[in-house]
Amino acid sequence: MTGHDVAVVGGGCVGLSVAKHLAERSDLDIAVIEKEHHLAEHQSGRNSGVLHPGFNYPPGSQKARFATEGTRRMKAYCAEHGVPCEEFGVLVVAQDDEEERRLHELAEQAEANGVAYELLEGEAAIQEHEPHAAGQAALYAPEAASVDSQQYVYTLAREVQRAGVTLYTGHEVTRLTAVDDGYRLATTNSTVECDLLVNAAGLHADRLAHQVGVGEEYQVVPFRGEYYEVVPDRAELCETMIYPTPDPELPFLGVHYTRRTDGKVIVGPNAVLAFGREAYENTQFDLADLRETLTYEGFWKLMASPTMLAVAWEELHKSYRKEQFAAAAARLVPEVTERDLEKSYAGIRAQLVTEDGDLVKEPLFLERDDAIHILNAVSPGLTSSLPFGEHIATRLLAE
Ligand SMILES: Cc1cc2nc3c(=O)[nH]c(=O)nc-3n(C[C@H](O)[C@H](O)[C@H](O)COP(=O)(O)OP(=O)(O)OC[C@H]3O[C@@H](n4cnc5c(N)ncnc54)[C@H](O)[C@@H]3O)c2cc1C
């Protein structure tokens, strides 16, 4: 049995950022416990890698604050530590009048959140930024950036280890128990005891929280997001980043184009129910996970909405039929055809759903008995990771 003052479960960008800020602010003996042997295996290494500067979040919301501050801090962090990060800017394109109306709402939010933007009218103005994009209007946000999220996670890990944090990899926490003055964590390799706990276990955070009776009114429903890569000799079809106008009710929807820091252009993600919390292929099943989703009342209440059902059907088609995915991609860049796209990686979003069937859209963490359970490190969780991790560390130290 090993003892630490603080145990952080989960070595993703959130858990590592919490550990970094705890180490900077205290002399506590801190451990990060990660189940995989390699880092960035899940959400933090399987995403679009976009720093969202904060125009699409309501003014005054935590998301807006963390995203604007997070973008600025991440750029400085990447510059200081040599993590690839390119300030490409993003073009959010409207295809019809309704989308153009929403674009103006985004512009108001950008204004209120202090995010730089420019509204572009007509296709000619759009094509000055992206010669192959189509639409009737666009919002251009120059501060959006592309970052290598895997290198960012490894850099954070090296930094916390240098600061004295113990990083256990290959240690899956299988049982969390509250004991006198702290917690006992049984892992696949050893048992760890701690006084203070941070649960940053991403796709599995709800399960750990439930083991100590926390957050039982919530469950993670895993949604897979699949990407295609534009073949290298057609990568000029997107020079920077092209997004559709987001739907505020379904913020995680919308296939977009991202130029990565390695020059590759990826298209995606879609959002399809994953048949397992780590089922990255659309042929993969985890029966226990699937049963857990299908027996969750909140899931059925969510799916009872005709809009959600229609969306689920459409997204499923995009997953199993490449021509449907290519058609969605061609909405933004009409020249793109099926032949231009090659299957790439997938990520799975830990989407928290309430037992009433509502998608939790804001970051959610629950503080209980010397522990903080981060149940919804929702997108833009990568962008927000530095201020969010700092916020959690500050709260924990105040316990
Ligand atoms: C498809 C997709 C696209 C996205 N695009 C963007 C984007 O462009 N920009 C942006 O800002 N955000 C984006 N996000 C969101 C962002 O990636 C997440 O919000 C963020 O990575 C969450 O980090 P995390 O540390 O909470 O989770 P994770 O990275 O999932 O880390 C959790 C860690 O906990 C470990 N773990 C789990 N259970 C246990 C256990 N029992 N014991 C020990 N360890 C355990 C896991 O192995 C994992 O390493 C995207 C997400 C997805 C899925």
CSV table of N, CA, C and O and ligand atoms in Angstrom, one decimal, residues 8-16 33-36 38-52 57 74 145 147 149 153 168 170-175 185-188 199-205 207-208 211 223-227 243 256 258 268-270 278 280 345-350 374 376-385 388, ligand 1:
chain,number,residue,atom,x,y,z
A,8,VAL,N,-4.8,11.9,-8.1
A,8,VAL,CA,-5.6,12.4,-9.2
A,8,VAL,C,-5.8,11.2,-10.1
A,8,VAL,O,-4.8,10.6,-10.6
A,9,VAL,N,-7.0,10.8,-10.3
A,9,VAL,CA,-7.2,9.6,-11.2
A,9,VAL,C,-7.5,10.1,-12.6
A,9,VAL,O,-8.4,10.9,-12.8
A,10,GLY,N,-6.6,9.7,-13.5
A,10,GLY,CA,-6.8,10.1,-14.9
A,10,GLY,C,-5.6,11.0,-15.4
A,10,GLY,O,-5.5,12.1,-14.8
A,11,GLY,N,-4.8,10.6,-16.3
A,11,GLY,CA,-3.7,11.4,-16.8
A,11,GLY,C,-4.0,12.0,-18.2
A,11,GLY,O,-3.2,12.0,-19.0
A,12,GLY,N,-5.2,12.5,-18.3
A,12,GLY,CA,-5.6,13.3,-19.5
A,12,GLY,C,-5.2,14.7,-19.3
A,12,GLY,O,-4.6,15.1,-18.3
A,13,CYS,N,-5.5,15.6,-20.3
A,13,CYS,CA,-5.1,17.0,-20.1
A,13,CYS,C,-5.7,17.6,-18.9
A,13,CYS,O,-5.1,18.5,-18.2
A,14,VAL,N,-6.9,17.2,-18.4
A,14,VAL,CA,-7.5,17.8,-17.3
A,14,VAL,C,-6.8,17.3,-16.0
A,14,VAL,O,-6.4,18.1,-15.2
A,15,GLY,N,-6.7,16.0,-15.8
A,15,GLY,CA,-6.0,15.5,-14.6
A,15,GLY,C,-4.6,16.0,-14.4
A,15,GLY,O,-4.2,16.4,-13.4
A,16,LEU,N,-3.9,16.1,-15.6
A,16,LEU,CA,-2.5,16.6,-15.5
A,16,LEU,C,-2.4,18.0,-15.2
A,16,LEU,O,-1.5,18.5,-14.5
A,33,ILE,N,-2.8,8.8,-11.3
A,33,ILE,CA,-2.9,7.4,-11.5
A,33,ILE,C,-3.7,7.2,-12.9
A,33,ILE,O,-4.8,7.6,-13.0
A,34,GLU,N,-3.0,6.6,-13.8
A,34,GLU,CA,-3.5,6.5,-15.2
A,34,GLU,C,-3.6,5.0,-15.6
A,34,GLU,O,-2.6,4.3,-15.3
A,35,LYS,N,-4.7,4.6,-16.1
A,35,LYS,CA,-4.8,3.1,-16.4
A,35,LYS,C,-4.0,2.7,-17.6
A,35,LYS,O,-3.6,1.5,-17.7
A,36,GLU,N,-3.8,3.5,-18.6
A,36,GLU,CA,-3.1,3.1,-19.8
A,36,GLU,C,-1.6,3.2,-19.6
A,36,GLU,O,-1.1,4.0,-18.8
A,38,HIS,N,0.4,4.2,-22.0
A,38,HIS,CA,0.7,5.4,-22.8
A,38,HIS,C,-0.3,6.5,-22.5
A,38,HIS,O,-1.5,6.2,-22.3
A,39,LEU,N,0.1,7.7,-22.6
A,39,LEU,CA,-0.8,8.8,-22.3
A,39,LEU,C,-1.6,9.2,-23.6
A,39,LEU,O,-1.2,8.8,-24.7
A,40,ALA,N,-2.6,10.1,-23.4
A,40,ALA,CA,-3.4,10.6,-24.5
A,40,ALA,C,-4.0,9.5,-25.4
A,40,ALA,O,-4.2,9.7,-26.6
A,41,GLU,N,-4.4,8.4,-24.7
A,41,GLU,CA,-5.0,7.3,-25.5
A,41,GLU,C,-6.5,7.6,-25.7
A,41,GLU,O,-7.2,7.0,-26.5
A,42,HIS,N,-7.1,8.5,-24.9
A,42,HIS,CA,-8.5,8.7,-25.0
A,42,HIS,C,-8.8,10.2,-25.4
A,42,HIS,O,-8.1,10.7,-26.3
A,43,GLN,N,-9.8,10.8,-24.8
A,43,GLN,CA,-10.3,12.1,-25.3
A,43,GLN,C,-9.1,13.1,-25.6
A,43,GLN,O,-9.1,13.8,-26.6
A,44,SER,N,-8.2,13.2,-24.7
A,44,SER,CA,-7.1,14.2,-24.8
A,44,SER,C,-6.2,14.0,-26.0
A,44,SER,O,-5.5,15.0,-26.4
A,45,GLY,N,-6.2,12.8,-26.6
A,45,GLY,CA,-5.3,12.6,-27.7
A,45,GLY,C,-6.1,12.2,-28.9
A,45,GLY,O,-5.6,11.9,-30.0
A,46,ARG,N,-7.5,12.2,-28.8
A,46,ARG,CA,-8.3,11.8,-30.0
A,46,ARG,C,-9.4,12.9,-30.1
A,46,ARG,O,-10.5,12.7,-29.8
A,47,ASN,N,-9.0,14.1,-30.6
A,47,ASN,CA,-9.9,15.2,-30.8
A,47,ASN,C,-9.5,16.0,-32.0
A,47,ASN,O,-8.6,15.6,-32.7
A,48,SER,N,-10.1,17.1,-32.2
A,48,SER,CA,-9.8,17.9,-33.4
A,48,SER,C,-8.5,18.8,-33.2
A,48,SER,O,-8.0,19.4,-34.1
A,49,GLY,N,-8.2,18.9,-31.9
A,49,GLY,CA,-7.0,19.7,-31.6
A,49,GLY,C,-7.1,21.2,-31.9
A,49,GLY,O,-6.2,21.9,-32.2
A,50,VAL,N,-8.3,21.7,-31.7
A,50,VAL,CA,-8.6,23.1,-32.0
A,50,VAL,C,-8.7,23.9,-30.7
A,50,VAL,O,-9.4,23.5,-29.8
A,51,LEU,N,-8.0,25.0,-30.7
A,51,LEU,CA,-8.2,26.0,-29.6
A,51,LEU,C,-9.3,26.9,-29.9
A,51,LEU,O,-9.2,27.7,-30.9
A,52,HIS,N,-10.4,26.8,-29.2
A,52,HIS,CA,-11.7,27.6,-29.5
A,52,HIS,C,-11.6,28.9,-28.7
A,52,HIS,O,-11.7,28.8,-27.5
A,57,TYR,N,-19.7,30.6,-27.0
A,57,TYR,CA,-20.2,30.3,-25.7
A,57,TYR,C,-20.9,31.5,-25.1
A,57,TYR,O,-20.4,32.6,-25.2
A,74,MET,N,-2.9,28.5,-23.4
A,74,MET,CA,-2.4,27.4,-24.1
A,74,MET,C,-1.3,27.8,-25.2
A,74,MET,O,-0.3,27.2,-25.4
A,145,ALA,N,-6.8,28.3,-33.0
A,145,ALA,CA,-5.5,27.7,-33.4
A,145,ALA,C,-5.6,26.2,-33.4
A,145,ALA,O,-6.6,25.6,-32.9
A,147,VAL,N,-3.5,22.7,-32.4
A,147,VAL,CA,-2.5,22.3,-31.5
A,147,VAL,C,-2.3,20.8,-31.5
A,147,VAL,O,-3.2,20.1,-31.8
A,149,SER,N,-2.4,17.9,-29.6
A,149,SER,CA,-2.9,17.6,-28.3
A,149,SER,C,-2.1,16.5,-27.6
A,149,SER,O,-2.0,16.5,-26.4
A,153,VAL,N,-0.2,16.8,-23.9
A,153,VAL,CA,-0.4,15.9,-22.8
A,153,VAL,C,1.0,15.4,-22.2
A,153,VAL,O,1.3,15.4,-21.0
A,168,TYR,N,1.8,7.2,-12.0
A,168,TYR,CA,1.6,5.8,-12.2
A,168,TYR,C,0.9,5.5,-13.5
A,168,TYR,O,-0.2,6.0,-13.7
A,170,GLY,N,-0.4,2.4,-16.3
A,170,GLY,CA,-0.8,1.0,-16.2
A,170,GLY,C,-1.4,0.6,-14.9
A,170,GLY,O,-1.4,-0.5,-14.5
A,171,HIS,N,-2.0,1.6,-14.2
A,171,HIS,CA,-2.7,1.4,-13.0
A,171,HIS,C,-4.2,1.8,-13.1
A,171,HIS,O,-4.5,3.0,-13.0
A,172,GLU,N,-5.0,0.8,-13.4
A,172,GLU,CA,-6.4,1.1,-13.5
A,172,GLU,C,-7.1,1.1,-12.1
A,172,GLU,O,-7.0,0.1,-11.4
A,173,VAL,N,-7.8,2.1,-11.7
A,173,VAL,CA,-8.5,2.1,-10.5
A,173,VAL,C,-9.7,1.3,-10.6
A,173,VAL,O,-10.6,1.6,-11.4
A,174,THR,N,-9.8,0.2,-9.9
A,174,THR,CA,-10.9,-0.7,-10.1
A,174,THR,C,-11.9,-0.6,-9.0
A,174,THR,O,-13.1,-1.0,-9.1
A,175,ARG,N,-11.5,-0.1,-7.8
A,175,ARG,CA,-12.4,0.1,-6.7
A,175,ARG,C,-12.0,1.3,-5.9
A,175,ARG,O,-10.9,1.5,-5.4
A,185,LEU,N,-7.8,3.4,-3.1
A,185,LEU,CA,-7.9,3.2,-4.5
A,185,LEU,C,-7.3,1.8,-4.8
A,185,LEU,O,-6.1,1.7,-4.8
A,186,ALA,N,-8.1,0.8,-5.1
A,186,ALA,CA,-7.5,-0.5,-5.5
A,186,ALA,C,-7.3,-0.4,-7.0
A,186,ALA,O,-8.2,0.0,-7.7
A,187,THR,N,-6.1,-0.6,-7.4
A,187,THR,CA,-5.8,-0.6,-8.8
A,187,THR,C,-5.3,-1.9,-9.3
A,187,THR,O,-5.1,-2.9,-8.5
A,188,THR,N,-5.2,-2.1,-10.6
A,188,THR,CA,-4.8,-3.3,-11.2
A,188,THR,C,-3.3,-3.7,-10.9
A,188,THR,O,-2.9,-4.8,-11.1
A,199,ASN,N,-11.1,13.1,-9.2
A,199,ASN,CA,-11.5,12.1,-10.1
A,199,ASN,C,-11.6,12.8,-11.5
A,199,ASN,O,-12.5,13.5,-11.7
A,200,ALA,N,-10.6,12.5,-12.3
A,200,ALA,CA,-10.6,13.1,-13.7
A,200,ALA,C,-10.5,12.0,-14.7
A,200,ALA,O,-9.7,12.0,-15.6
A,201,ALA,N,-11.3,11.0,-14.5
A,201,ALA,CA,-11.2,9.7,-15.3
A,201,ALA,C,-12.0,9.8,-16.6
A,201,ALA,O,-12.2,8.7,-17.2
A,202,GLY,N,-12.4,10.9,-17.0
A,202,GLY,CA,-12.9,11.1,-18.4
A,202,GLY,C,-14.1,10.2,-18.6
A,202,GLY,O,-15.2,10.3,-18.0
A,203,LEU,N,-14.0,9.3,-19.6
A,203,LEU,CA,-15.1,8.4,-20.0
A,203,LEU,C,-15.6,7.5,-18.8
A,203,LEU,O,-16.7,6.9,-18.9
A,204,HIS,N,-14.8,7.4,-17.8
A,204,HIS,CA,-15.2,6.5,-16.7
A,204,HIS,C,-15.4,7.2,-15.4
A,204,HIS,O,-15.6,6.6,-14.3
A,205,ALA,N,-15.4,8.5,-15.4
A,205,ALA,CA,-15.4,9.3,-14.2
A,205,ALA,C,-16.8,9.1,-13.4
A,205,ALA,O,-16.8,9.0,-12.2
A,207,ARG,N,-18.5,6.4,-13.3
A,207,ARG,CA,-18.5,5.1,-12.6
A,207,ARG,C,-17.7,5.1,-11.3
A,207,ARG,O,-18.2,4.6,-10.3
A,208,LEU,N,-16.6,5.8,-11.3
A,208,LEU,CA,-15.8,5.9,-10.0
A,208,LEU,C,-16.6,6.8,-9.0
A,208,LEU,O,-16.7,6.4,-7.8
A,211,GLN,N,-19.3,4.8,-7.3
A,211,GLN,CA,-18.8,3.9,-6.3
A,211,GLN,C,-18.7,4.5,-4.9
A,211,GLN,O,-18.8,3.7,-3.9
A,223,PHE,N,-20.4,9.0,-27.1
A,223,PHE,CA,-20.6,9.3,-28.5
A,223,PHE,C,-19.3,9.3,-29.3
A,223,PHE,O,-18.4,10.1,-29.0
A,224,ARG,N,-19.2,8.5,-30.3
A,224,ARG,CA,-18.0,8.4,-31.1
A,224,ARG,C,-18.0,9.5,-32.2
A,224,ARG,O,-19.1,9.7,-32.8
A,225,GLY,N,-16.9,10.1,-32.4
A,225,GLY,CA,-16.7,11.1,-33.4
A,225,GLY,C,-15.6,10.5,-34.4
A,225,GLY,O,-14.5,10.3,-34.0
A,226,GLU,N,-16.0,10.3,-35.6
A,226,GLU,CA,-15.1,9.7,-36.6
A,226,GLU,C,-14.5,10.8,-37.5
A,226,GLU,O,-15.2,11.7,-37.9
A,227,TYR,N,-13.3,10.6,-37.9
A,227,TYR,CA,-12.6,11.5,-38.8
A,227,TYR,C,-12.2,10.9,-40.1
A,227,TYR,O,-11.8,9.7,-40.1
A,243,TYR,N,-15.6,25.7,-40.4
A,243,TYR,CA,-16.7,25.1,-39.5
A,243,TYR,C,-18.0,25.5,-40.1
A,243,TYR,O,-18.2,26.6,-40.6
A,256,HIS,N,-16.5,19.3,-39.6
A,256,HIS,CA,-15.7,20.5,-39.9
A,256,HIS,C,-14.3,20.1,-40.5
A,256,HIS,O,-13.9,18.9,-40.3
A,258,THR,N,-10.2,20.7,-40.3
A,258,THR,CA,-9.1,21.3,-39.5
A,258,THR,C,-7.8,21.0,-40.1
A,258,THR,O,-7.5,19.8,-40.4
A,268,GLY,N,-14.3,16.0,-39.9
A,268,GLY,CA,-15.1,15.3,-38.9
A,268,GLY,C,-15.2,16.2,-37.7
A,268,GLY,O,-14.8,17.4,-37.7
A,269,PRO,N,-15.7,15.7,-36.6
A,269,PRO,CA,-16.2,14.4,-36.4
A,269,PRO,C,-17.7,14.4,-36.6
A,269,PRO,O,-18.4,15.4,-36.5
A,270,ASN,N,-18.2,13.2,-36.8
A,270,ASN,CA,-19.7,13.0,-36.7
A,270,ASN,C,-19.9,12.7,-35.2
A,270,ASN,O,-19.0,12.8,-34.4
A,278,GLU,N,-15.0,2.7,-25.1
A,278,GLU,CA,-13.7,2.8,-25.8
A,278,GLU,C,-13.8,2.0,-27.1
A,278,GLU,O,-12.8,1.5,-27.6
A,280,TYR,N,-13.7,2.4,-30.5
A,280,TYR,CA,-13.3,3.4,-31.5
A,280,TYR,C,-13.6,3.0,-32.9
A,280,TYR,O,-13.6,3.9,-33.8
A,345,TYR,N,-8.7,8.5,-37.7
A,345,TYR,CA,-8.9,8.0,-36.3
A,345,TYR,C,-10.3,8.4,-35.8
A,345,TYR,O,-11.1,9.1,-36.5
A,346,ALA,N,-10.7,8.0,-34.6
A,346,ALA,CA,-11.9,8.4,-34.0
A,346,ALA,C,-11.7,8.7,-32.5
A,346,ALA,O,-10.7,8.3,-31.9
A,347,GLY,N,-12.5,9.6,-32.0
A,347,GLY,CA,-12.5,9.9,-30.5
A,347,GLY,C,-13.9,9.6,-29.9
A,347,GLY,O,-14.8,9.5,-30.7
A,348,ILE,N,-13.9,9.4,-28.6
A,348,ILE,CA,-15.2,9.2,-28.0
A,348,ILE,C,-15.5,10.3,-26.9
A,348,ILE,O,-14.6,10.5,-26.0
A,349,ARG,N,-16.6,11.0,-27.1
A,349,ARG,CA,-16.9,12.0,-26.1
A,349,ARG,C,-17.6,11.4,-24.9
A,349,ARG,O,-18.5,10.6,-25.1
A,350,ALA,N,-17.1,11.8,-23.7
A,350,ALA,CA,-17.8,11.4,-22.5
A,350,ALA,C,-19.0,12.4,-22.3
A,350,ALA,O,-18.9,13.3,-21.5
A,374,ILE,N,-14.8,15.2,-11.4
A,374,ILE,CA,-15.0,16.0,-12.6
A,374,ILE,C,-15.8,15.1,-13.6
A,374,ILE,O,-15.3,14.2,-14.2
A,376,ASN,N,-18.0,16.2,-16.1
A,376,ASN,CA,-18.3,16.6,-17.5
A,376,ASN,C,-17.2,17.7,-17.9
A,376,ASN,O,-17.4,18.9,-17.8
A,377,ALA,N,-16.1,17.1,-18.3
A,377,ALA,CA,-15.0,18.0,-18.9
A,377,ALA,C,-15.3,18.1,-20.4
A,377,ALA,O,-14.6,17.7,-21.2
A,378,VAL,N,-16.4,18.8,-20.6
A,378,VAL,CA,-17.0,18.8,-22.0
A,378,VAL,C,-16.2,19.7,-22.9
A,378,VAL,O,-15.4,20.6,-22.5
A,379,SER,N,-16.3,19.4,-24.2
A,379,SER,CA,-15.6,20.3,-25.2
A,379,SER,C,-16.0,21.7,-25.0
A,379,SER,O,-17.2,22.0,-24.8
A,380,PRO,N,-15.1,22.7,-25.0
A,380,PRO,CA,-13.7,22.6,-25.4
A,380,PRO,C,-12.8,22.4,-24.2
A,380,PRO,O,-12.0,23.2,-23.8
A,381,GLY,N,-12.8,21.1,-23.8
A,381,GLY,CA,-12.1,20.8,-22.6
A,381,GLY,C,-10.6,20.8,-22.8
A,381,GLY,O,-9.8,21.1,-21.8
A,382,LEU,N,-10.1,20.6,-24.0
A,382,LEU,CA,-8.7,20.7,-24.3
A,382,LEU,C,-8.3,22.2,-24.2
A,382,LEU,O,-7.3,22.6,-23.5
A,383,THR,N,-9.0,23.1,-24.9
A,383,THR,CA,-8.8,24.5,-24.9
A,383,THR,C,-8.8,25.0,-23.4
A,383,THR,O,-7.9,25.9,-23.1
A,384,SER,N,-9.7,24.6,-22.6
A,384,SER,CA,-9.9,25.1,-21.3
A,384,SER,C,-9.0,24.5,-20.2
A,384,SER,O,-9.1,24.9,-19.1
A,385,SER,N,-8.2,23.5,-20.6
A,385,SER,CA,-7.6,22.6,-19.6
A,385,SER,C,-6.7,23.4,-18.6
A,385,SER,O,-6.7,23.0,-17.4
A,388,PHE,N,-9.1,25.5,-16.3
A,388,PHE,CA,-10.1,24.6,-15.6
A,388,PHE,C,-9.3,23.8,-14.5
A,388,PHE,O,-9.7,23.7,-13.4
B,1,LIG,C1,-14.0,13.7,-31.0
B,1,LIG,C2,-13.6,14.8,-30.1
B,1,LIG,C3,-13.2,16.1,-30.6
B,1,LIG,C4,-12.9,17.1,-29.7
B,1,LIG,N1,-12.4,18.2,-30.2
B,1,LIG,C5,-12.0,19.2,-29.3
B,1,LIG,C6,-11.3,20.4,-29.8
B,1,LIG,O1,-11.1,20.5,-31.0
B,1,LIG,N2,-11.0,21.3,-28.9
B,1,LIG,C7,-11.2,21.2,-27.6
B,1,LIG,O2,-10.9,22.1,-26.8
B,1,LIG,N3,-11.7,20.1,-27.1
B,1,LIG,C8,-12.1,19.1,-27.9
B,1,LIG,N4,-12.7,17.9,-27.4
B,1,LIG,C9,-12.8,17.8,-26.0
B,1,LIG,C10,-11.6,17.4,-25.2
B,1,LIG,O3,-10.8,16.5,-26.0
B,1,LIG,C11,-11.9,16.9,-23.9
B,1,LIG,O4,-12.8,17.8,-23.2
B,1,LIG,C12,-10.7,16.6,-23.0
B,1,LIG,O5,-9.7,15.9,-23.7
B,1,LIG,C13,-11.1,15.9,-21.7
B,1,LIG,O6,-9.9,15.6,-21.0
B,1,LIG,P1,-9.9,14.6,-19.8
B,1,LIG,O7,-8.6,14.6,-19.2
B,1,LIG,O8,-11.1,14.9,-18.9
B,1,LIG,O9,-10.3,13.2,-20.4
B,1,LIG,P2,-9.4,12.0,-21.0
B,1,LIG,O10,-8.4,12.5,-22.0
B,1,LIG,O11,-10.3,11.0,-21.5
B,1,LIG,O12,-8.6,11.5,-19.8
B,1,LIG,C14,-9.1,10.6,-18.8
B,1,LIG,C15,-8.0,9.7,-18.5
B,1,LIG,O13,-8.4,8.9,-17.4
B,1,LIG,C16,-8.0,7.5,-17.6
B,1,LIG,N5,-8.8,6.6,-16.8
B,1,LIG,C17,-10.1,6.4,-17.0
B,1,LIG,N6,-10.6,5.5,-16.1
B,1,LIG,C18,-9.5,5.2,-15.3
B,1,LIG,C19,-9.4,4.4,-14.1
B,1,LIG,N7,-10.4,3.7,-13.7
B,1,LIG,N8,-8.2,4.3,-13.5
B,1,LIG,C20,-7.1,5.1,-14.0
B,1,LIG,N9,-7.2,5.9,-15.1
B,1,LIG,C21,-8.4,6.0,-15.7
B,1,LIG,C22,-8.1,7.3,-19.1
B,1,LIG,O14,-7.2,6.3,-19.5
B,1,LIG,C23,-7.7,8.7,-19.6
B,1,LIG,O15,-6.3,8.8,-19.9
B,1,LIG,C24,-13.0,16.9,-28.3
B,1,LIG,C25,-13.4,15.6,-27.8
B,1,LIG,C26,-13.6,14.6,-28.7
B,1,LIG,C27,-14.0,13.2,-28.1
